Coordinates of C-alpha atoms in Angstrom, one line a residue:
Chain A
M1 CA 90.7 87.4 60.6
L2 CA 87.8 85.8 61.7
C3 CA 85.7 87.1 59.5
Q4 CA 88.1 86.4 57.0
A5 CA 88.0 82.9 58.1
L6 CA 83.7 82.7 58.1
T7 CA 84.4 83.3 55.0
L8 CA 86.5 80.8 53.8
G9 CA 89.1 83.7 53.2
L10 CA 92.5 81.8 54.5
G11 CA 93.7 80.0 51.9
Y12 CA 93.0 76.0 50.4
N13 CA 93.9 74.1 53.9
A14 CA 92.1 76.3 55.8
T15 CA 89.2 76.4 53.5
L16 CA 89.3 72.2 53.3
V17 CA 89.2 71.7 57.0
T18 CA 86.4 74.4 57.7
L19 CA 83.9 72.7 55.0
G20 CA 84.6 69.1 55.8
A21 CA 84.3 70.1 59.5
A22 CA 81.2 71.0 58.7
G23 CA 79.6 68.1 57.2
L24 CA 81.4 66.1 59.9
G25 CA 79.7 68.2 62.0
F26 CA 76.7 67.3 60.4
A27 CA 76.6 64.1 59.9
A28 CA 77.6 63.5 64.1
G29 CA 74.9 66.2 64.5
V30 CA 72.4 63.7 62.7
T31 CA 73.9 60.4 64.1
G32 CA 73.8 61.4 67.8
A33 CA 70.0 62.3 68.1
F34 CA 69.4 58.9 67.5
L35 CA 71.7 57.8 69.8
V36 CA 70.8 60.0 73.1
L37 CA 66.7 59.1 72.5
R38 CA 68.0 55.6 72.8
G39 CA 69.9 56.2 75.6
R40 CA 73.0 55.3 74.5
A41 CA 74.8 58.3 74.1
L42 CA 78.3 57.1 75.8
L43 CA 78.3 54.7 73.7
G44 CA 79.9 56.7 71.6
D45 CA 82.7 57.6 74.2
A46 CA 83.3 53.9 73.8
I47 CA 83.5 53.7 70.6
G48 CA 86.0 56.7 70.3
H49 CA 89.1 55.4 72.6
A50 CA 88.7 52.2 71.3
T51 CA 90.0 53.9 67.5
L52 CA 93.5 54.0 69.2
P53 CA 94.7 50.8 69.3
G54 CA 92.9 50.6 66.2
L55 CA 95.1 53.1 65.1
A56 CA 98.2 52.2 65.9
A57 CA 98.1 48.4 64.5
A58 CA 97.2 49.9 60.8
F59 CA 100.3 52.1 61.1
L60 CA 102.3 49.2 62.2
V61 CA 100.4 47.3 59.2
M62 CA 101.3 49.7 56.8
V63 CA 105.1 50.1 57.8
A64 CA 105.8 46.6 57.9
L65 CA 104.3 45.9 54.3
G66 CA 106.3 49.4 52.9
L67 CA 103.6 51.2 53.3
D68 CA 102.9 55.2 54.4
G69 CA 102.3 54.7 57.5
R70 CA 100.6 57.7 57.8
A71 CA 98.2 56.6 55.0
L72 CA 94.3 58.1 55.8
P73 CA 92.7 55.2 54.2
G74 CA 94.3 52.7 55.9
L75 CA 94.1 54.4 59.7
M76 CA 90.5 54.7 58.8
L77 CA 90.0 51.1 57.9
G78 CA 91.8 50.0 61.2
A79 CA 90.5 52.6 63.7
A80 CA 87.3 51.3 62.5
V81 CA 87.8 46.8 62.8
S82 CA 88.4 48.5 66.5
A83 CA 86.0 50.7 66.9
A84 CA 83.8 48.4 65.6
L85 CA 85.1 45.4 68.3
G86 CA 85.1 48.0 70.8
A87 CA 81.1 48.2 70.7
W88 CA 80.5 44.8 69.8
A89 CA 82.7 44.3 73.8
V90 CA 80.0 47.2 75.3
D91 CA 77.1 44.9 74.1
R92 CA 78.8 41.4 75.0
L93 CA 79.4 42.6 78.8
A94 CA 76.0 44.7 78.9
R95 CA 74.1 41.4 78.0
R96 CA 75.8 38.2 78.6
T97 CA 77.0 39.1 82.1
R98 CA 75.3 41.6 85.5
L99 CA 77.7 44.6 84.3
P100 CA 74.7 47.5 83.8
E101 CA 75.9 48.9 80.0
D102 CA 77.8 52.6 81.8
A103 CA 80.1 49.5 83.4
A104 CA 80.6 47.6 80.3
I105 CA 81.5 51.2 78.6
G106 CA 83.7 52.5 81.3
A107 CA 85.5 48.8 81.1
V108 CA 86.0 48.7 77.7
L109 CA 86.9 52.4 77.0
S110 CA 89.6 52.3 79.4
V111 CA 91.3 48.7 78.3
F112 CA 91.0 49.6 74.9
F113 CA 93.2 52.8 75.0
G114 CA 95.5 51.9 78.1
A115 CA 96.3 49.2 74.4
G116 CA 96.3 52.4 72.3
V117 CA 98.8 53.8 74.0
V118 CA 100.8 51.2 74.7
L119 CA 100.8 50.5 70.9
L120 CA 101.3 54.1 70.2
T121 CA 104.4 54.2 72.5
V122 CA 105.6 51.2 70.2
V123 CA 105.0 53.4 67.1
Q124 CA 106.9 56.2 68.2
A125 CA 110.0 53.8 69.0
L126 CA 109.9 52.6 65.2
P127 CA 113.3 54.6 64.1
T128 CA 111.1 55.7 61.4
G129 CA 110.1 58.6 62.8
R130 CA 106.8 59.0 60.9
A131 CA 104.8 58.6 63.5
A132 CA 104.3 62.2 64.4
G133 CA 101.2 61.7 62.9
L134 CA 99.2 60.2 65.1
E135 CA 99.2 61.3 68.5
S136 CA 97.6 64.2 66.5
M137 CA 94.3 61.8 66.4
L138 CA 93.4 62.5 69.7
L139 CA 92.4 65.8 69.4
G140 CA 92.6 66.1 65.9
A141 CA 95.3 68.4 63.5
T142 CA 93.8 69.9 60.9
A143 CA 97.3 71.5 59.4
G144 CA 98.3 70.5 56.1
M145 CA 95.2 68.5 55.7
L146 CA 95.0 67.2 52.0
R147 CA 92.6 67.7 49.8
D148 CA 92.0 63.8 49.0
E149 CA 92.3 63.9 53.0
A150 CA 89.2 66.6 53.1
L151 CA 87.4 64.5 50.0
T152 CA 87.3 61.2 51.9
I153 CA 85.7 63.3 54.7
A154 CA 83.0 65.1 53.1
A155 CA 82.0 61.3 51.0
G156 CA 81.6 59.5 54.1
A157 CA 79.9 62.3 56.4
V158 CA 77.6 62.6 53.1
A159 CA 76.9 58.9 52.9
V160 CA 76.5 59.0 57.1
T161 CA 74.1 61.6 56.7
L162 CA 71.9 59.6 54.0
A163 CA 71.6 56.2 56.3
A164 CA 70.7 57.8 59.1
V165 CA 68.2 60.0 57.6
A166 CA 66.9 57.0 55.4
L167 CA 66.9 54.5 59.0
G168 CA 65.4 57.6 60.8
R169 CA 62.0 56.0 61.3
S170 CA 62.8 53.3 62.7
M171 CA 65.8 54.2 64.8
L172 CA 63.1 56.8 67.0
W173 CA 60.4 54.0 67.2
S174 CA 62.5 51.3 68.7
A175 CA 64.1 54.6 71.0
F176 CA 60.7 55.0 72.1
D177 CA 59.9 52.1 72.8
P178 CA 61.2 49.4 72.2
A179 CA 59.3 46.4 73.9
F180 CA 56.0 48.1 71.2
A181 CA 58.6 47.8 68.6
R182 CA 60.4 44.3 68.8
A183 CA 56.9 42.5 69.4
A184 CA 55.7 44.8 66.0
G185 CA 58.2 43.1 64.0
L186 CA 60.8 45.7 63.7
P187 CA 64.6 44.8 63.9
V188 CA 65.2 46.4 67.5
A189 CA 68.3 44.6 67.1
G190 CA 69.7 44.7 63.8
I191 CA 68.3 48.9 63.6
D192 CA 70.5 49.3 67.3
R193 CA 73.5 47.7 65.8
A194 CA 73.0 49.7 62.2
A195 CA 73.2 53.5 64.7
T196 CA 76.3 51.7 66.4
A197 CA 77.8 51.3 63.0
L198 CA 77.0 55.8 61.8
A199 CA 78.4 55.7 64.9
V200 CA 81.8 54.5 64.2
A201 CA 81.9 55.6 60.9
V202 CA 80.8 59.0 62.2
T203 CA 84.1 58.8 65.1
V204 CA 86.5 57.1 62.4
I205 CA 85.6 60.3 59.9
G206 CA 86.2 62.8 62.7
L207 CA 89.6 61.4 63.5
K208 CA 91.4 63.9 61.3
I209 CA 89.7 67.3 62.7
V210 CA 88.0 66.2 65.6
G211 CA 90.2 63.2 67.2
L212 CA 89.6 60.4 68.6
V213 CA 88.7 61.5 73.0
L214 CA 86.6 65.2 71.6
I215 CA 84.1 63.3 69.0
V216 CA 81.5 62.1 71.4
A217 CA 81.1 65.9 72.5
L218 CA 79.9 66.0 68.8
L219 CA 77.5 63.8 69.0
I220 CA 75.7 64.7 72.1
I221 CA 76.1 68.4 72.3
P222 CA 74.2 68.8 69.0
A223 CA 71.5 66.7 69.9
A224 CA 71.4 67.7 73.8
A225 CA 70.9 71.6 72.3
A226 CA 68.5 70.2 69.6
R227 CA 66.1 68.8 72.2
F228 CA 65.4 72.1 73.7
W229 CA 64.2 73.4 70.7
T230 CA 61.3 71.4 69.2
D231 CA 59.4 68.1 70.5
R232 CA 59.4 65.9 67.1
G233 CA 62.1 63.3 66.8
G234 CA 62.9 64.5 63.2
R235 CA 63.1 68.0 64.0
M236 CA 65.9 67.3 66.5
A237 CA 67.5 65.0 64.7
A238 CA 67.4 67.9 61.7
L239 CA 68.6 70.9 63.8
A240 CA 71.1 69.0 65.7
G241 CA 72.8 68.4 62.2
A242 CA 73.0 72.3 61.9
F243 CA 73.9 72.3 65.1
G244 CA 76.7 69.9 64.2
A245 CA 77.5 71.4 61.1
A246 CA 77.7 75.1 62.4
A247 CA 80.1 74.4 65.5
G248 CA 82.5 72.8 62.7
Y249 CA 82.1 75.2 60.5
V250 CA 82.9 78.5 62.9
G251 CA 84.9 76.2 65.1
A252 CA 87.3 75.4 61.9
A253 CA 87.4 78.8 61.1
I254 CA 88.2 80.1 64.6
S255 CA 91.1 77.3 64.5
A256 CA 92.8 78.7 61.3
T257 CA 93.6 82.1 62.6
A258 CA 95.8 80.9 65.2
P259 CA 98.3 78.4 64.4
A260 CA 98.3 76.3 67.6
L261 CA 95.0 76.5 67.9
P262 CA 94.0 73.3 67.6
T263 CA 90.3 72.7 65.9
G264 CA 88.6 69.8 67.6
P265 CA 88.6 71.5 70.6
I266 CA 87.2 74.6 69.4
V267 CA 84.7 72.6 67.2
V268 CA 83.6 71.2 70.6
L269 CA 83.7 75.0 72.7
V270 CA 81.8 76.6 69.8
A271 CA 79.1 73.1 70.2
T272 CA 79.1 74.0 73.9
A273 CA 78.3 77.7 72.9
V274 CA 75.2 76.8 71.3
F275 CA 74.0 74.2 73.7
A276 CA 74.3 77.0 76.4
V277 CA 72.5 79.3 75.0
S278 CA 69.6 76.8 73.7
M279 CA 69.6 75.9 77.1
L280 CA 68.4 79.7 78.6
A281 CA 66.8 80.6 75.6
A282 CA 64.4 78.2 74.0
P283 CA 61.4 79.1 73.8
R284 CA 58.7 76.2 75.6
R285 CA 61.9 74.3 77.2
G286 CA 64.7 76.9 78.3
V287 CA 65.9 78.0 81.6
L288 CA 64.4 82.0 81.0
A289 CA 61.1 80.4 79.5
R290 CA 60.3 78.2 82.3
A291 CA 61.8 80.6 84.7
L292 CA 59.0 82.7 83.5
R293 CA 56.0 80.9 83.5
R294 CA 56.8 80.2 87.1
G295 CA 56.9 83.8 88.0
A296 CA 53.8 84.6 85.6
G297 CA 52.0 81.0 88.0
A298 CA 50.8 79.5 85.2
G299 CA 52.2 76.0 86.2
P300 CA 55.3 73.8 84.3
A301 CA 54.5 73.0 80.6
P302 CA 51.4 73.8 78.7
K303 CA 49.5 71.0 79.4
A304 CA 46.3 70.2 77.8
A305 CA 42.5 70.6 78.1
P306 CA 41.2 67.2 79.9
Chain B
M1 CA 41.3 20.2 73.5
G2 CA 41.9 18.7 69.6
E3 CA 45.3 18.5 68.6
P4 CA 47.4 21.6 68.4
G5 CA 47.4 22.6 64.7
R6 CA 45.2 20.3 63.6
D7 CA 41.8 21.9 64.9
T8 CA 39.5 23.6 62.3
N9 CA 39.3 26.2 65.0
P10 CA 42.0 26.4 67.5
A11 CA 42.6 28.8 70.5
A12 CA 43.9 31.9 69.2
L13 CA 46.2 31.5 72.1
A14 CA 48.0 28.2 73.7
L15 CA 50.5 28.0 75.7
H16 CA 52.5 25.3 76.7
A17 CA 54.9 25.0 79.9
I18 CA 56.4 28.4 79.1
S19 CA 59.2 29.5 81.7
A20 CA 60.9 32.4 80.9
G21 CA 62.5 35.4 82.6
Y22 CA 65.3 37.3 83.3
G23 CA 68.4 35.4 84.6
D24 CA 68.8 32.6 86.4
A25 CA 65.5 32.6 88.0
P26 CA 62.7 32.8 86.1
A27 CA 59.7 35.0 86.5
I28 CA 57.6 32.8 85.7
E29 CA 57.4 28.2 84.9
A30 CA 55.6 25.7 83.1
V31 CA 52.3 28.4 82.1
G32 CA 50.2 26.1 80.4
A33 CA 47.4 27.9 79.2
S34 CA 44.5 28.3 76.4
F35 CA 42.4 31.3 75.1
P36 CA 39.5 30.4 73.1
Q37 CA 38.7 32.5 70.4
G38 CA 36.5 35.9 70.9
T39 CA 37.0 35.5 74.2
M40 CA 38.1 38.6 76.9
T41 CA 40.8 36.7 79.6
A42 CA 41.9 38.7 83.2
I43 CA 45.8 37.8 84.4
V44 CA 45.3 38.3 87.9
G45 CA 48.1 37.4 90.3
P46 CA 49.7 39.2 93.3
N47 CA 53.0 41.1 92.2
G48 CA 55.6 39.9 91.1
A49 CA 53.2 37.0 89.6
G50 CA 55.3 37.0 86.5
K51 CA 51.9 39.2 84.7
S52 CA 54.0 41.6 82.1
T53 CA 56.7 38.7 82.1
L54 CA 54.6 36.8 80.2
V55 CA 52.7 38.9 78.1
K56 CA 56.1 40.3 77.2
T57 CA 57.1 36.7 76.0
V58 CA 53.1 36.1 74.0
V59 CA 54.2 38.7 71.9
G60 CA 57.3 38.1 71.8
A61 CA 59.2 41.1 73.2
L62 CA 61.4 38.2 75.4
A63 CA 62.2 35.3 74.1
P64 CA 61.4 31.8 76.5
A65 CA 63.6 30.1 77.7
A66 CA 61.3 26.9 76.8
G67 CA 57.7 26.0 76.3
R68 CA 55.9 26.8 72.7
I69 CA 53.8 29.6 71.9
E70 CA 50.8 29.0 69.3
V71 CA 48.8 31.3 67.7
F72 CA 45.4 30.1 66.3
G73 CA 47.0 26.6 65.8
Q74 CA 50.3 28.3 64.5
P75 CA 53.6 28.9 65.5
L76 CA 54.7 32.7 66.9
A77 CA 57.4 33.2 65.0
L78 CA 54.2 32.7 61.8
A79 CA 51.4 33.9 63.3
R80 CA 53.0 37.3 64.8
H81 CA 51.0 39.6 62.8
R82 CA 47.9 38.8 64.2
L83 CA 48.9 39.7 67.4
A84 CA 48.5 42.7 69.1
Y85 CA 50.7 44.2 71.9
V86 CA 49.2 47.6 74.4
P87 CA 52.5 47.6 76.5
Q88 CA 52.1 48.7 80.6
R89 CA 52.0 52.8 79.9
A90 CA 55.3 53.5 82.7
S91 CA 57.4 50.9 80.7
V92 CA 57.7 54.4 78.1
D93 CA 59.5 58.0 78.9
W94 CA 56.4 60.5 77.7
D95 CA 59.0 62.7 77.8
F96 CA 59.6 61.3 74.3
P97 CA 59.7 64.0 71.5
I98 CA 57.5 62.5 68.9
R99 CA 53.5 63.6 69.2
V100 CA 50.2 61.4 69.2
I101 CA 49.3 60.1 65.6
D102 CA 53.3 59.6 65.2
V103 CA 52.6 56.9 68.2
V104 CA 49.8 55.4 66.4
L105 CA 51.9 55.2 63.3
M106 CA 53.9 52.7 65.2
G107 CA 51.2 49.9 64.7
L108 CA 51.6 50.1 61.2
W109 CA 54.9 49.3 60.8
R110 CA 53.8 46.1 59.1
E111 CA 52.4 48.1 56.2
L112 CA 55.5 50.9 56.3
G113 CA 58.7 48.4 56.9
L114 CA 62.0 49.7 57.7
F115 CA 62.1 52.8 54.8
G116 CA 58.5 53.4 53.4
R117 CA 57.8 56.2 53.4
V118 CA 54.4 57.6 55.6
A119 CA 51.9 58.2 53.5
A120 CA 48.3 60.1 53.1
R121 CA 45.9 56.6 53.7
H122 CA 48.7 56.2 56.1
R123 CA 48.0 58.9 58.5
A124 CA 44.2 58.8 57.4
R125 CA 44.7 55.0 58.8
A126 CA 45.7 56.2 62.3
T127 CA 43.6 59.2 62.6
E128 CA 40.4 56.7 62.1
C129 CA 42.1 54.5 65.1
L130 CA 42.7 57.9 67.1
A131 CA 39.2 58.4 66.9
L132 CA 38.1 55.4 68.6
V133 CA 39.3 56.5 71.3
G134 CA 38.2 59.9 71.3
M135 CA 41.5 61.0 70.8
E136 CA 41.7 62.3 67.3
D137 CA 41.9 65.7 68.7
F138 CA 45.1 65.1 70.2
A139 CA 46.5 63.7 66.9
H140 CA 49.2 66.4 66.9
R141 CA 50.1 67.0 70.9
Q142 CA 53.5 66.2 71.8
I143 CA 52.6 63.1 73.8
G144 CA 54.0 65.2 77.7
Q145 CA 51.4 66.9 76.8
L146 CA 48.9 63.6 77.6
S147 CA 47.6 62.7 81.2
G148 CA 48.2 59.3 81.6
G149 CA 44.5 58.5 80.8
Q150 CA 45.2 59.8 77.6
Q151 CA 48.4 58.5 77.0
Q152 CA 46.6 54.7 77.6
R153 CA 44.3 55.5 75.4
V154 CA 46.8 56.6 72.7
F155 CA 48.3 53.1 73.3
L156 CA 45.2 51.3 73.2
A157 CA 45.0 53.4 69.2
R158 CA 48.3 52.0 68.2
A159 CA 47.2 48.6 69.3
L160 CA 44.2 49.1 66.9
A161 CA 46.2 50.5 64.3
Q162 CA 47.8 46.4 64.2
G163 CA 44.5 45.3 62.8
A164 CA 44.9 42.1 64.9
D165 CA 42.8 39.3 65.6
L166 CA 44.7 38.7 69.7
Y167 CA 45.2 41.1 71.6
L168 CA 47.7 41.2 74.5
L169 CA 46.8 44.5 77.1
D170 CA 49.6 44.9 79.9
E171 CA 47.0 46.8 82.5
P172 CA 45.2 48.6 80.1
F173 CA 43.7 50.4 83.4
A174 CA 46.6 51.3 85.9
G175 CA 46.7 55.5 86.9
V176 CA 43.6 55.9 84.1
D177 CA 40.8 58.2 85.7
A178 CA 37.1 56.8 85.3
A179 CA 35.9 58.0 82.2
T180 CA 38.8 56.1 80.9
E181 CA 38.1 53.1 82.3
A182 CA 34.8 52.6 81.1
A183 CA 36.1 53.7 77.2
I184 CA 38.9 51.3 77.0
V185 CA 35.9 48.6 78.5
A186 CA 34.4 50.0 76.0
V187 CA 36.8 49.7 72.8
L188 CA 37.8 45.7 74.7
H189 CA 34.1 44.9 74.9
R190 CA 33.6 45.5 70.9
L191 CA 36.1 44.1 69.6
R192 CA 35.6 41.0 71.8
A193 CA 32.0 41.3 70.3
E194 CA 33.4 41.2 66.9
G195 CA 35.1 37.5 67.4
R196 CA 38.5 39.7 67.9
T197 CA 40.5 37.7 71.5
L198 CA 41.6 39.8 74.0
V199 CA 44.1 38.9 77.1
A200 CA 44.4 41.4 79.4
V201 CA 46.9 41.6 83.1
H202 CA 44.8 43.1 84.8
H203 CA 45.0 44.6 88.9
D204 CA 41.5 45.4 90.4
L205 CA 39.9 41.5 91.5
A206 CA 36.6 43.6 92.2
T207 CA 36.2 44.4 88.1
V208 CA 36.8 40.6 86.7
T209 CA 33.6 39.3 87.0
E210 CA 32.5 42.2 85.6
Y211 CA 34.6 43.2 82.8
F212 CA 36.1 39.7 81.9
D213 CA 34.7 36.0 80.7
R214 CA 37.7 34.3 81.2
V215 CA 40.4 34.4 83.7
L216 CA 43.9 33.4 84.2
I217 CA 45.4 32.9 88.3
L218 CA 48.9 33.4 88.6
N219 CA 51.7 32.2 90.5
R220 CA 54.5 31.6 88.2
R221 CA 52.7 29.0 88.1
P222 CA 48.9 28.9 86.6
V223 CA 47.2 28.3 89.5
A224 CA 43.6 28.7 88.2
E225 CA 41.9 29.0 84.6
G226 CA 38.5 28.5 83.0
P227 CA 35.0 30.5 82.8
V228 CA 35.3 33.0 85.4
A229 CA 32.4 31.5 86.8
R230 CA 33.9 28.6 87.5
A231 CA 37.5 29.8 87.7
F232 CA 37.7 33.0 89.5
T233 CA 37.4 31.0 93.3
N234 CA 37.8 32.6 96.2
A235 CA 40.4 29.6 97.4
A236 CA 42.2 30.1 93.9
L237 CA 43.3 33.5 94.8
A238 CA 43.4 32.4 98.4
T239 CA 46.3 29.7 96.6
A240 CA 47.6 32.5 94.2
Y241 CA 47.4 35.5 96.9
G242 CA 48.7 33.4 100.0
G243 CA 48.1 35.7 103.3
R244 CA 49.1 39.0 101.0
L245 CA 45.6 39.5 100.0
P246 CA 43.1 42.0 102.0
G247 CA 39.8 40.4 102.1
L248 CA 39.5 38.2 99.6
P249 CA 36.5 39.9 96.5
A250 CA 33.1 38.2 96.9
A251 CA 34.0 36.4 93.5
A252 CA 30.8 35.3 91.5
A253 CA 31.9 32.1 91.7
T254 CA 31.7 30.5 94.5
A255 CA 28.0 28.8 93.2
A256 CA 30.4 26.8 91.2
E257 CA 31.9 25.0 94.1

């Protein structure tokens, strides 16, 4: 059954989901690499949770307008707006107050998520009874994904990846030495905003597959795994994309083998397995390689000749 | 000093009542100073005197709360391309996944822009700059594999790649070996001989007279400024460092008093 799933033999819907998850994983991995290197990985968590009030509000607005409240483009738009608001709030709190960024992230994450849960209760109390789709966006739900939805996700993933590649060098440079970058004339604040926008985009296209609670894992884990294999930022981003895509593909295939298996958590678990293997077995930075070097008395990482 | 901006030969750097710092208490207040072209100035002062803050403000990494900065007679915003920056070595993560050559390429940002492709001629320029500091053999190393002195040379190579007329260096000799210190001084003196202007935050009072021709003694406000022979006096150092200076160096400047 798993073999069938991995070779896209489980039918039309499973195939759509598997390919969509792979595309999402790639975009998330590449974007996440730059966030992790800039030291802003947790911003992804705030962005993810901050989508919830936007989702619920978009549903309410669409129903009020007499539209289908579950229409994915509308939900994505609402999610993007509230996620952007959340990211903006984190930025303001960290810059304008004495709050450190991690505290700002925690505050924004919980306030937005709390507001989202309240709105969700409002939605569920509606007589329409069509709200079931919304809570599924917490952890992702791929059963019954439509062709248009899969295409939207794929197009979004391609756009995010292209933008990340185009901005890659500038994002790496401002991550390595932001003070020099600013002095040399790089628009560091603008580059940071662009990276935030990419993270928002990844979150929004990932709602249907991984869900808003776990999307941060797909931003961070492939990047963290890739760091073990290479000492070059560009390669790390590419490798993180490959790991993310593999996790998306394999995770979606596994979840397609049984009806009760949720896609998002399985994708994250597969990514975690990739991370564990990387941490143990990577040739130079891995735990085993380090232990072997210590055993051989060669000391830590090879140093340059004086 | 003539009217700034109308000089035919303006100072490389002129500070007019600069205040800057993080939060409510400014780290530097009302700093005015002038750095003539073709000179090499040491900024000295006790810890917390605001030396790094001043450098960061001048290079535009930090916005001043008040005051005006002129570079070759022009406002900083118009002349930023004439300025190169060597930040403190400890200010970055040396485990970052980037190679030596890529760090130096950062100095070519003005040519490359946001989306430009790094071409062979850019790599050639970066390699030349590495050669000037004796680091060309390390171009493809990951930066974490370098010693402290080598890291500092790479930062200097990156500033050389900026092709600037005014260099601001934040503790270029901190934690480097004697050979590197001599190599860096040689590069800086060559730049000065070419008519470029250098301003360095410096900690070792014993070498000020040997390396530099001018000094700015700072303790949140300027204490003394001018040619080393005139401004680098025990009296000025005592004012700046208060009681915290263990044995004033035998400054060459006592004769000038």
